[in-house]
């Protein structure tokens, strides 16, 4: 009897212990999939969308203001600080988070999964976007967590200097390129919807060209550049997110969604510097040349004219027409489905031109012309020769001719890259006129003094950036400053990032 | 609903069946031995059974008792008497008043009744009269100013707004600091829902659904020792709600009671505005600006707004001093409650049936801010035999909330606070006039006509809750009671939010004056959500009581098992690009099906517990508790945790010679621990459907994108090694009564420590996550609570009671993980570039330290200005040495009664602490605030300021070039973001009321047993700190108790309520 009792109790205890475990083992969110079940095809479009949103919206807007392609619309003040060359730690925060937490950590997962599956095309795709995102971060902040980053055991990742990061991503690209071979099926993608590894190889090499060129003034990378250019396997079509946008909430092309969607405040308009460079006038004030791309970049104002604002102000109602009305300014030509530019053939050609400028001015001029051709072709306009007549390649000052031409070529699509390249090349340079010479803050506007192909000190400039100076870098993002004791002291708005020194 | 009705009627039938047994009907009168007056509500119980009744207002009772049974008579403030029935049918007793008037019975953990004098911890009970007397729709609000150590946090004066309470300070940095509500032994799910903007919180279930009239008492258990038996959810204290049950009436065995009233709600406080400048910008007239940065008002006739169809509005350019006040109206509310309660003839069956209806209407014009609640309750008990009692309770409530949202943009309040001072708001009522709609409204800058907003913004929530219990008590022998209690709680809600579409083409605009009305265009949207939640709770309890050593040693043992399950699920959909611009709030109205989403959660908790209480000679009491919990929210294999507690009390006056000065004295000490599990689903790494962020909200992408779906890593990473949070608390206290209770003092010192907080720690996103779940950090709360009760005057006809309570809580974040910059984590923020304000929990400081961008100063403390003369702001936030926690809080309650007239008042005081005020921020942004009249808006040089090179600042600030505006908006008038922090101190006359109980003989002549009338005013006056000219400092936005302390964003103004009530008892 006793034995039976023991047996029964033992069975009851075992059963209840086992069912107890099961009874409490319910802590799995039914609404979120677990990491085991996720594939690269599910992740990759998410990475691309995050990159496209940040690059095509926030970085585009800030880049446009900081390179004086954009100015502030009358009547609103959302971005007046950008227009005055100011950036705060909170302003850039969302996109610092987006690049790390949506782009980079997921790209790392894709890369790891692809390596495990020996899917080298997909690995290259992930590394290429990773390199692209890291470059943006270095170009904004100068230094950034890299070696310690994306490791969930290190809560306070150390910052690496920009050069280390650049060299790191070059090495990563080299490694991934060495393993990838052409013509293989790769991950599901928005950038190359039906693409193969060949598309990603060309893209990765073009990204590498951009990174090497950017650091070429600070580090001697001429041999690497030389061999890369001699391989010549760069993009032949502009790399852009196109075809994935539609006219619906949450599906709009990012810049449209931010600045043009109903219910948003409209802030961005053309800068008089860009218009004054694209429409050339003679001493009498008569138009002698109009760049045909301008009509693609911007819509005309309510009078059918091209009017740009002045950096650092949103004018006042007391200003003379058309400066006293939002409709008096030109807004960028953007639709719900406008592609997000990532890297263009024109940029590749400009970099090649710049490379040859040191050794072979003829080849440089040829690639300069190819860059212009590519830019005109991208915009669907003709008239390259007329443009070249006005803005020829200058072998004596290649940086100036390339700088100005590139600033104009990128103004309609890739404003962030414009800000980087203006900082690096030093052109367009500041002219002699200032914003406050053109607008008196009360009732007079005189833009006749503006000199084509130059920048100017904004009407009101951020106090911590001096006259005739571009904002050289951004304060480290607030979410790093306040959560990471390894975040360095901010060296100031005019401390140049490593490649611009 | 149908199901609920069926269930309800079945239950009623079951409980109404009466089984007759061989009992005598005993009746009589319970009198006061000294005065000879009847003792109302005395408890009459057949000894050794659960058979009990209470006396009526005059002391009459009737009870069914066995022929040879013993009847126990007890009442608050009297010595208990036992009288054998001996076959008598009439027993009149005279109870002797107890010098130790603390013989009040309180309901403690697990429904165990204890005499208050024996408790080793602080437990405060608030009785029905005080709960009903506060005249608040939400019964929990009645605790304001009444209980030391309890902070009642009302979120707003809007109808149906949720109310939080926090007991003994904030302990949890990221979790809830809300107490557990237990109604008649069953945990109650308390929930609220956030408004469309997320900045208002409306109650949909829980304590808000229980009409004050149906509550007998609320007992607040504050310390860990008192709450240990309730388990994890009691870590922040417990509010035990005991509802009314069936009682015999006067001269009849039932009572019908009606109480109801009418309330008028009016605005109690507006931000103070200037009346000297009108519409414009930079000192110039602009015709279309919101706000008042224009020229000085001069009484001239001026145009304003755009030119529409060759017409433009004109008005007198002078201050419309009351333009905001005039917008609001008196909100008329009413409430009705009917209760039918009684006992069966033999006293074995009791029933209580009540219906309550509240219909609150706020200060917004018309029927737009409304809270309606219907609550039906049934409670019954049936003594089948001497050893078996069945009881049950079922409560059904239903509520409707219509919310006037308060976000930035086209909300009513933003439309009002940014409204130019020279234009009349009430003239904008006619919405058929295009000038009063976005088509030609006087400003196209984001805000619109508040009347239009009121008519076109929609936010309605309906909810139902059915909850209650079924309980069986068995007494197999006289010292043992076995109880099984099954509690249930089901909630469901549906809500609909509609946001109108604006599609203007400016076709009739002849001159837009700078910025076209079509800039107001917005995609409208409709969002619909349905949700439900459930909680089931099983308690198995054994209660054993035995006396030893000639009744000197009293031993009570309670042991039990608790099995709890909670789950919820919801689904929501949203659509935009509306076909019907407004008014048709259905998902079919959208051209986009932008999102559908669902969520669900399920959690289980099982606990085993025991409690042993030893009482020696009614003088020394020792109670020991222990509990072990298993929770599904902790990692499998590590989900069990144990926590003990003990209390000791000694009635030392038993050892003193009898005297009339110190008539009662008790000292007590307690120590207890309470473990707390995690939220659901925080133990693993997950993926989420991909989405992206633009800059301003709503500009990001959502997946599926053009037919492609994607998943990305969730921003927060769970932890597979989570441990439970542990709160341990020590308290000592004393209860003293002088002059036979004329003066009473209850004093407590406590020290609470919460370790291993479960927190989603914000981390540098460079880690790959924005937050990681982990255990860290320690928070302590140490404080003193004092309650002084006095009766300065007491004569036959007049009585004056005056009670004071005071409490001080020192909160301290003892440790936070290393690595965090400065050891701090953000609790909340208002982020808008340079005037961003943050509030942190920071190591070494109380939770709630404000950080913001402050102006740069040199070593002499002078402001450093830029070349334009404007103060330069630091690039990093700094600690402004201001904290959101109060230094102390207190309350004074008084009541004066003369014959049947009672005048009572509650004063509530909070001293210290700061809050962020967006209303203040808005007042200077728009130039409407009185502060913007600085120096009569004439040019000035920022006082005591220098340029960066140290030379004296000689650059004046001008109005014409936006300098004035920049000085206020960008430089916070020389204080940076600190400018928006206002002192939260207040003294508030919470309630003042006058009640008249009609004389008995009049009442009885009308065949009634009681009639009373009350007139009252709630939130009658608020005295605020001198720097607060903006808002009621109790106002908060944001949901979540700790986060809500940050401050307010665009809140509607606070209200004062005038009320009149009547109570009739049959």
Coordinates of C-alpha atoms in Angstrom, one line a residue, chain B residues 820-1020:
Chain B
X820 CA 25.7 55.3 -18.8
X821 CA 26.9 58.8 -19.2
X822 CA 26.7 60.3 -15.7
X823 CA 24.7 57.3 -14.6
X824 CA 21.3 58.6 -15.8
X825 CA 18.5 57.5 -17.9
X826 CA 15.8 59.7 -19.5
X827 CA 12.2 59.4 -18.1
X828 CA 10.7 62.0 -20.5
X829 CA 11.5 64.9 -22.7
X830 CA 10.2 67.7 -24.7
X831 CA 12.4 67.9 -27.7
X832 CA 12.4 70.7 -30.1
X833 CA 16.0 71.6 -30.9
X834 CA 17.5 74.2 -28.6
X835 CA 14.8 74.3 -26.0
X836 CA 14.7 70.5 -25.5
X837 CA 14.0 69.6 -21.9
X838 CA 14.8 66.2 -20.5
X839 CA 14.1 64.6 -17.2
X840 CA 16.3 61.9 -15.8
X841 CA 16.6 59.3 -13.2
X842 CA 20.2 59.9 -12.1
X843 CA 22.5 58.2 -9.7
X844 CA 22.7 60.1 -6.4
X845 CA 19.6 62.2 -7.0
X846 CA 15.9 61.8 -6.7
X847 CA 14.2 60.5 -9.8
X848 CA 13.0 63.3 -12.0
X849 CA 16.0 65.7 -12.4
X850 CA 15.5 68.2 -15.2
X851 CA 18.2 68.8 -17.7
X852 CA 18.1 71.4 -20.5
X853 CA 20.1 73.6 -22.7
X854 CA 21.1 76.7 -20.7
X855 CA 22.8 79.9 -21.8
X856 CA 26.6 80.1 -21.8
X857 CA 28.0 82.1 -18.9
X858 CA 31.5 83.2 -18.1
X859 CA 33.2 82.6 -14.8
X860 CA 31.6 85.7 -13.3
X861 CA 28.2 84.3 -14.2
X862 CA 27.5 86.8 -16.9
X863 CA 25.6 85.7 -20.0
X864 CA 27.7 85.3 -23.1
X865 CA 26.0 86.7 -26.2
X866 CA 26.7 86.5 -29.9
X867 CA 27.4 89.3 -32.3
X868 CA 23.6 89.9 -32.5
X869 CA 23.3 90.4 -28.7
X870 CA 21.4 87.1 -28.2
X871 CA 22.5 84.8 -25.4
X872 CA 24.4 81.8 -26.7
X873 CA 23.1 78.5 -25.7
X874 CA 25.3 75.6 -24.6
X875 CA 25.5 72.7 -27.0
X876 CA 25.0 70.1 -24.4
X877 CA 22.2 69.9 -21.8
X878 CA 23.0 70.5 -18.1
X879 CA 21.5 69.8 -14.8
X880 CA 19.4 72.8 -13.7
X881 CA 19.0 71.5 -10.2
X882 CA 15.3 71.2 -10.4
X883 CA 13.4 68.0 -9.8
X884 CA 9.8 67.0 -10.4
X885 CA 9.3 65.5 -7.0
X886 CA 7.7 67.5 -4.2
X887 CA 9.4 68.3 -0.9
X888 CA 6.3 67.4 1.1
X889 CA 2.6 67.1 0.7
X890 CA -0.1 67.6 3.2
X891 CA -3.8 67.9 3.7
X892 CA -6.3 69.4 6.1
X893 CA -9.7 68.0 6.5
X894 CA -12.3 69.6 8.6
X895 CA -16.0 69.2 9.2
X896 CA -18.4 71.2 11.4
X897 CA -21.7 69.6 12.2
X898 CA -24.6 71.3 14.0
X899 CA -27.8 69.3 14.3
X900 CA -28.3 68.1 10.8
X901 CA -26.0 70.6 9.0
X902 CA -22.5 69.7 8.1
X903 CA -19.9 71.9 6.6
X904 CA -16.8 70.2 5.4
X905 CA -13.7 71.1 3.5
X906 CA -10.5 69.5 2.2
X907 CA -7.4 71.4 1.6
X908 CA -4.6 69.7 -0.3
X909 CA -1.1 71.1 -0.3
X910 CA 1.9 70.2 -2.3
X911 CA 5.2 71.9 -1.7
X912 CA 8.1 71.9 -4.1
X913 CA 9.0 70.3 -7.4
X914 CA 9.0 71.6 -10.9
X915 CA 7.3 70.7 -14.2
X916 CA 7.7 71.5 -17.8
X917 CA 4.9 73.6 -19.3
X918 CA 4.4 73.7 -23.0
X919 CA 1.6 76.2 -22.3
X920 CA 4.2 78.6 -21.0
X921 CA 6.4 77.8 -23.9
X922 CA 3.5 78.5 -26.2
X923 CA 2.6 81.8 -24.5
X924 CA 5.9 83.3 -25.3
X925 CA 6.3 81.6 -28.7
X926 CA 3.0 83.3 -29.8
X927 CA 3.7 86.6 -28.0
X928 CA 0.4 86.1 -26.2
X929 CA 1.9 85.6 -22.8
X930 CA 2.3 88.5 -20.4
X931 CA 6.0 87.7 -20.2
X932 CA 6.5 88.9 -23.8
X933 CA 5.6 92.5 -22.8
X934 CA 9.1 92.7 -21.3
X935 CA 10.4 96.3 -21.5
X936 CA 7.3 97.2 -23.3
X937 CA 8.8 95.4 -26.3
X938 CA 11.2 98.3 -26.8
X939 CA 14.8 97.6 -27.7
X940 CA 17.0 96.4 -24.9
X941 CA 20.4 95.0 -24.3
X942 CA 20.5 91.7 -22.4
X943 CA 21.3 92.7 -18.9
X944 CA 24.7 91.6 -17.4
X945 CA 26.0 90.1 -20.6
X946 CA 29.2 90.1 -22.5
X947 CA 30.5 89.0 -25.9
X948 CA 32.6 85.9 -26.1
X949 CA 35.8 88.0 -26.0
X950 CA 34.7 89.4 -22.6
X951 CA 33.8 92.9 -23.8
X952 CA 30.5 94.5 -22.8
X953 CA 27.5 93.6 -24.9
X954 CA 26.2 96.7 -26.7
X955 CA 24.0 94.9 -29.3
X956 CA 20.4 95.7 -28.6
X957 CA 17.6 93.2 -29.1
X958 CA 15.0 94.7 -31.5
X959 CA 11.4 93.7 -32.2
X960 CA 11.6 94.5 -35.9
X961 CA 14.1 91.9 -36.9
X962 CA 12.6 89.0 -34.9
X963 CA 15.2 89.7 -32.1
X964 CA 12.5 89.8 -29.4
X965 CA 11.0 86.6 -30.6
X966 CA 14.3 84.9 -30.8
X967 CA 15.2 86.1 -27.4
X968 CA 12.1 84.4 -26.0
X969 CA 12.0 81.4 -28.3
X970 CA 15.6 80.4 -28.8
X971 CA 17.2 81.8 -25.7
X972 CA 14.4 81.2 -23.2
X973 CA 14.6 84.9 -22.2
X974 CA 18.1 84.3 -21.0
X975 CA 17.4 81.1 -19.2
X976 CA 17.4 78.6 -22.1
X977 CA 15.1 75.6 -21.6
X978 CA 14.9 76.3 -17.9
X979 CA 12.5 79.1 -18.8
X980 CA 9.8 76.4 -19.3
X981 CA 10.1 74.8 -15.9
X982 CA 7.6 76.1 -13.5
X983 CA 7.2 75.6 -9.8
X984 CA 4.6 72.8 -9.1
X985 CA 3.7 73.9 -5.6
X986 CA 0.1 74.5 -4.8
X987 CA -2.5 74.7 -2.1
X988 CA -5.8 73.6 -3.3
X989 CA -9.2 73.9 -1.7
X990 CA -10.1 70.5 -3.1
X991 CA -13.6 70.3 -1.9
X992 CA -16.0 72.4 0.2
X993 CA -19.5 71.1 0.9
X994 CA -22.5 71.9 2.9
X995 CA -24.9 69.0 3.8
X996 CA -28.3 69.2 5.5
X997 CA -29.8 66.0 6.9
X998 CA -33.5 66.6 7.1
X999 CA -34.8 66.0 10.7
X1000 CA -35.9 62.5 11.4
X1001 CA -39.5 63.3 12.2
X1002 CA -40.1 65.1 8.9
X1003 CA -38.4 62.2 7.1
X1004 CA -40.3 59.5 8.9
X1005 CA -43.6 61.4 8.3
X1006 CA -42.9 60.9 4.6
X1007 CA -42.3 57.1 5.1
X1008 CA -38.7 57.6 4.5
X1009 CA -35.7 56.9 6.6
X1010 CA -33.3 59.6 5.5
X1011 CA -33.1 62.6 3.3
X1012 CA -30.2 64.9 2.8
X1013 CA -29.1 67.7 0.5
X1014 CA -25.6 68.8 -0.4
X1015 CA -24.2 71.7 -2.1
X1016 CA -20.5 71.6 -2.9
X1017 CA -17.6 73.0 -4.9
X1018 CA -14.7 70.9 -6.1
X1019 CA -11.4 72.4 -7.0
X1020 CA -12.7 75.6 -5.5

